[in-house]
PDB file of C-alpha atoms in Angstrom:
ATOM      1  CA  MET D 246      -0.304   0.459  -0.376  1.00 50.00           C
ATOM      2  CA  THR D 247       0.822   3.642  -0.277  1.00 51.00           C
ATOM      3  CA  LEU D 248       1.064   5.713   2.543  1.00 51.00           C
ATOM      4  CA  ALA D 249      -0.383   9.602   1.810  1.00 53.00           C
ATOM      5  CA  SER D 250      -0.517  11.598   5.040  1.00 49.00           C
ATOM      6  CA  PRO D 251       1.352  14.881   5.855  1.00 47.00           C
ATOM      7  CA  SER D 252       4.356  14.581   7.525  1.00 46.00           C
ATOM      8  CA  SER D 253       3.358  15.943  10.869  1.00 47.00           C
ATOM      9  CA  VAL D 254       0.550  16.524  12.644  1.00 44.00           C
ATOM     10  CA  ALA D 255       0.308  19.664  15.258  1.00 47.00           C
ATOM     11  CA  PRO D 256       0.407  18.016  19.050  1.00 44.00           C
ATOM     12  CA  GLY D 257      -3.039  16.854  20.416  1.00 45.00           C
ATOM     13  CA  SER D 258      -4.614  17.046  17.004  1.00 53.00           C
ATOM     14  CA  GLN D 259      -6.363  13.353  14.441  1.00 63.00           C
ATOM     15  CA  ALA D 260      -5.752  12.619  11.540  1.00 71.00           C
ATOM     16  CA  PHE D 261      -6.722  10.132   8.910  1.00 77.00           C
ATOM     17  CA  THR D 262      -4.080   8.149   7.176  1.00 87.00           C
ATOM     18  CA  VAL D 263      -5.058   7.647   3.475  1.00 89.00           C
ATOM     19  CA  LEU D 264      -4.172   4.761   2.438  1.00 92.00           C
ATOM     20  CA  ILE D 265      -4.172   3.298  -1.501  1.00 94.00           C
ATOM     21  CA  ALA D 266      -3.495  -0.900  -2.027  1.00 94.00           C
ATOM     22  CA  ARG D 267      -0.523  -1.933  -4.125  1.00 93.00           C
ATOM     23  CA  GLY D 268      -2.842  -3.074  -6.571  1.00 92.00           C
ATOM     24  CA  VAL D 269      -5.069  -0.204  -7.530  1.00 95.00           C
ATOM     25  CA  GLN D 270      -1.622   2.771  -6.888  1.00 95.00           C
ATOM     26  CA  SER D 271      -1.290   1.721 -10.668  1.00 93.00           C
ATOM     27  CA  THR D 272      -3.915   2.677 -12.079  1.00 93.00           C
ATOM     28  CA  VAL D 273      -3.785   5.891 -10.090  1.00 94.00           C
ATOM     29  CA  ASP D 274      -0.659   6.032 -11.877  1.00 94.00           C
ATOM     30  CA  GLY D 275      -2.645   6.019 -15.196  1.00 92.00           C
ATOM     31  CA  LEU D 276      -5.115   8.824 -14.959  1.00 93.00           C
ATOM     32  CA  SER D 277      -4.935  12.418 -16.234  1.00 92.00           C
ATOM     33  CA  ALA D 278      -3.149  14.782 -13.843  1.00 94.00           C
ATOM     34  CA  GLU D 279      -6.243  16.326 -13.471  1.00 94.00           C
ATOM     35  CA  VAL D 280      -8.449  13.215 -12.332  1.00 93.00           C
ATOM     36  CA  ARG D 281      -5.605  12.004 -10.102  1.00 94.00           C
ATOM     37  CA  GLN D 282      -6.021  14.993  -8.442  1.00 95.00           C
ATOM     38  CA  ALA D 283      -9.885  14.984  -8.207  1.00 95.00           C
ATOM     39  CA  VAL D 284      -9.936  11.459  -6.506  1.00 94.00           C
ATOM     40  CA  LEU D 285      -6.883  12.105  -4.325  1.00 93.00           C
ATOM     41  CA  ALA D 286      -8.640  15.360  -3.378  1.00 94.00           C
ATOM     42  CA  GLU D 287     -12.113  13.775  -2.859  1.00 93.00           C
ATOM     43  CA  LEU D 288      -9.883  10.686  -0.536  1.00 91.00           C
ATOM     44  CA  PHE D 289      -8.727  13.736   1.724  1.00 89.00           C
ATOM     45  CA  ARG D 290     -11.594  15.269   1.663  1.00 90.00           C
ATOM     46  CA  MET D 291     -13.590  12.432   2.822  1.00 89.00           C
ATOM     47  CA  GLY D 292     -10.576  11.727   5.368  1.00 84.00           C
ATOM     48  CA  ALA D 293     -10.824  15.306   7.153  1.00 82.00           C
ATOM     49  CA  ASP D 294     -14.926  15.102   7.308  1.00 84.00           C
ATOM     50  CA  ALA D 295     -14.544  11.847   8.990  1.00 79.00           C
ATOM     51  CA  CYS D 296     -11.876  12.835  11.226  1.00 75.00           C
ATOM     52  CA  ARG D 297     -14.729  15.343  12.160  1.00 77.00           C
ATOM     53  CA  GLU D 298     -17.664  13.344  12.652  1.00 75.00           C
ATOM     54  CA  HIS D 299     -16.091  10.633  14.847  1.00 68.00           C
ATOM     55  CA  ALA D 300     -13.455  12.589  16.851  1.00 66.00           C
ATOM     56  CA  ASN D 301     -16.241  12.339  19.734  1.00 67.00           C
ATOM     57  CA  ARG D 302     -18.000   9.294  18.998  1.00 67.00           C
ATOM     58  CA  ALA D 303     -16.986   5.710  20.773  1.00 67.00           C
ATOM     59  CA  ALA D 304     -15.595   2.804  18.474  1.00 70.00           C
ATOM     60  CA  CYS D 305     -17.612   2.275  15.284  1.00 78.00           C
ATOM     61  CA  LEU D 306     -16.924  -0.411  13.503  1.00 85.00           C
ATOM     62  CA  PRO D 307     -15.028  -0.139   9.453  1.00 89.00           C
ATOM     63  CA  TYR D 308     -17.368   0.344   6.377  1.00 90.00           C
ATOM     64  CA  THR D 309     -17.356   0.548   2.837  1.00 93.00           C
ATOM     65  CA  LEU D 310     -18.350   3.429   0.258  1.00 92.00           C
ATOM     66  CA  ARG D 311     -18.681   3.754  -3.539  1.00 95.00           C
ATOM     67  CA  LEU D 312     -18.821   6.735  -5.082  1.00 93.00           C
ATOM     68  CA  ASP D 313     -18.173   8.461  -8.771  1.00 94.00           C
ATOM     69  CA  VAL D 314     -15.970  10.404  -8.766  1.00 93.00           C
ATOM     70  CA  ALA D 315     -14.359  12.399 -12.087  1.00 91.00           C
ATOM     71  CA  ASP D 316     -15.848   9.171 -13.873  1.00 91.00           C
ATOM     72  CA  CYS D 317     -14.149   6.852 -12.038  1.00 93.00           C
ATOM     73  CA  ARG D 318     -15.810   4.722  -9.384  1.00 95.00           C
ATOM     74  CA  MET D 319     -14.068   4.745  -5.940  1.00 96.00           C
ATOM     75  CA  HIS D 320     -13.835   1.803  -3.687  1.00 96.00           C
ATOM     76  CA  VAL D 321     -13.119   3.133   0.019  1.00 96.00           C
ATOM     77  CA  GLU D 322     -12.882   1.597   3.369  1.00 94.00           C
ATOM     78  CA  LEU D 323     -12.602   3.762   6.053  1.00 91.00           C
ATOM     79  CA  ASP D 324     -12.325   2.374   9.937  1.00 89.00           C
ATOM     80  CA  PRO D 325     -12.807   5.828  12.354  1.00 82.00           C
ATOM     81  CA  THR D 326     -11.507   3.418  14.555  1.00 80.00           C
ATOM     82  CA  ARG D 327      -7.979   3.260  13.082  1.00 83.00           C
ATOM     83  CA  THR D 328      -8.678   6.246  11.595  1.00 84.00           C
ATOM     84  CA  ARG D 329      -7.696   4.806   8.114  1.00 89.00           C
ATOM     85  CA  LEU D 330      -9.002   5.416   4.529  1.00 92.00           C
ATOM     86  CA  SER D 331      -8.130   2.657   2.118  1.00 95.00           C
ATOM     87  CA  LEU D 332      -8.530   2.819  -1.675  1.00 96.00           C
ATOM     88  CA  THR D 333      -8.953  -0.848  -2.250  1.00 96.00           C
ATOM     89  CA  GLY D 334     -10.525  -0.318  -6.352  1.00 96.00           C
ATOM     90  CA  LEU D 335     -10.584   2.367  -8.715  1.00 96.00           C
ATOM     91  CA  THR D 336     -12.204   1.749 -11.860  1.00 94.00           C
ATOM     92  CA  ARG D 337     -12.977   3.856 -14.916  1.00 85.00           C
ATOM     93  CA  PRO D 338     -15.516   2.803 -17.962  1.00 71.00           C
ATOM     94  CA  ARG D 339     -14.729   2.008 -21.121  1.00 65.00           C
ATOM     95  CA  PRO D 340     -15.424   4.723 -23.854  1.00 61.00           C
ATOM     96  CA  HIS D 341     -17.377   3.519 -26.493  1.00 52.00           C
TER      97      HIS D 341
END
């Protein structure tokens, strides 16, 4: 997996780790710069939202999300207890 997270975190703040599964990394690398930026921005937005939403709650079981971003179908696993978000699948529709 590829780890994508800030190099340092301010004391007292909580951060989500964003992981890209090794098998998905080549698909991400093959995207155009604009689409890749949209996909990565969405991952980090989701991590930031999850961090705020789950900061003061009791432990939560991991869950999977499927969403469409920039014509890509993303499969994301979110584990609030471990503050981890993983991109586990990424597909683009084939041109007709």
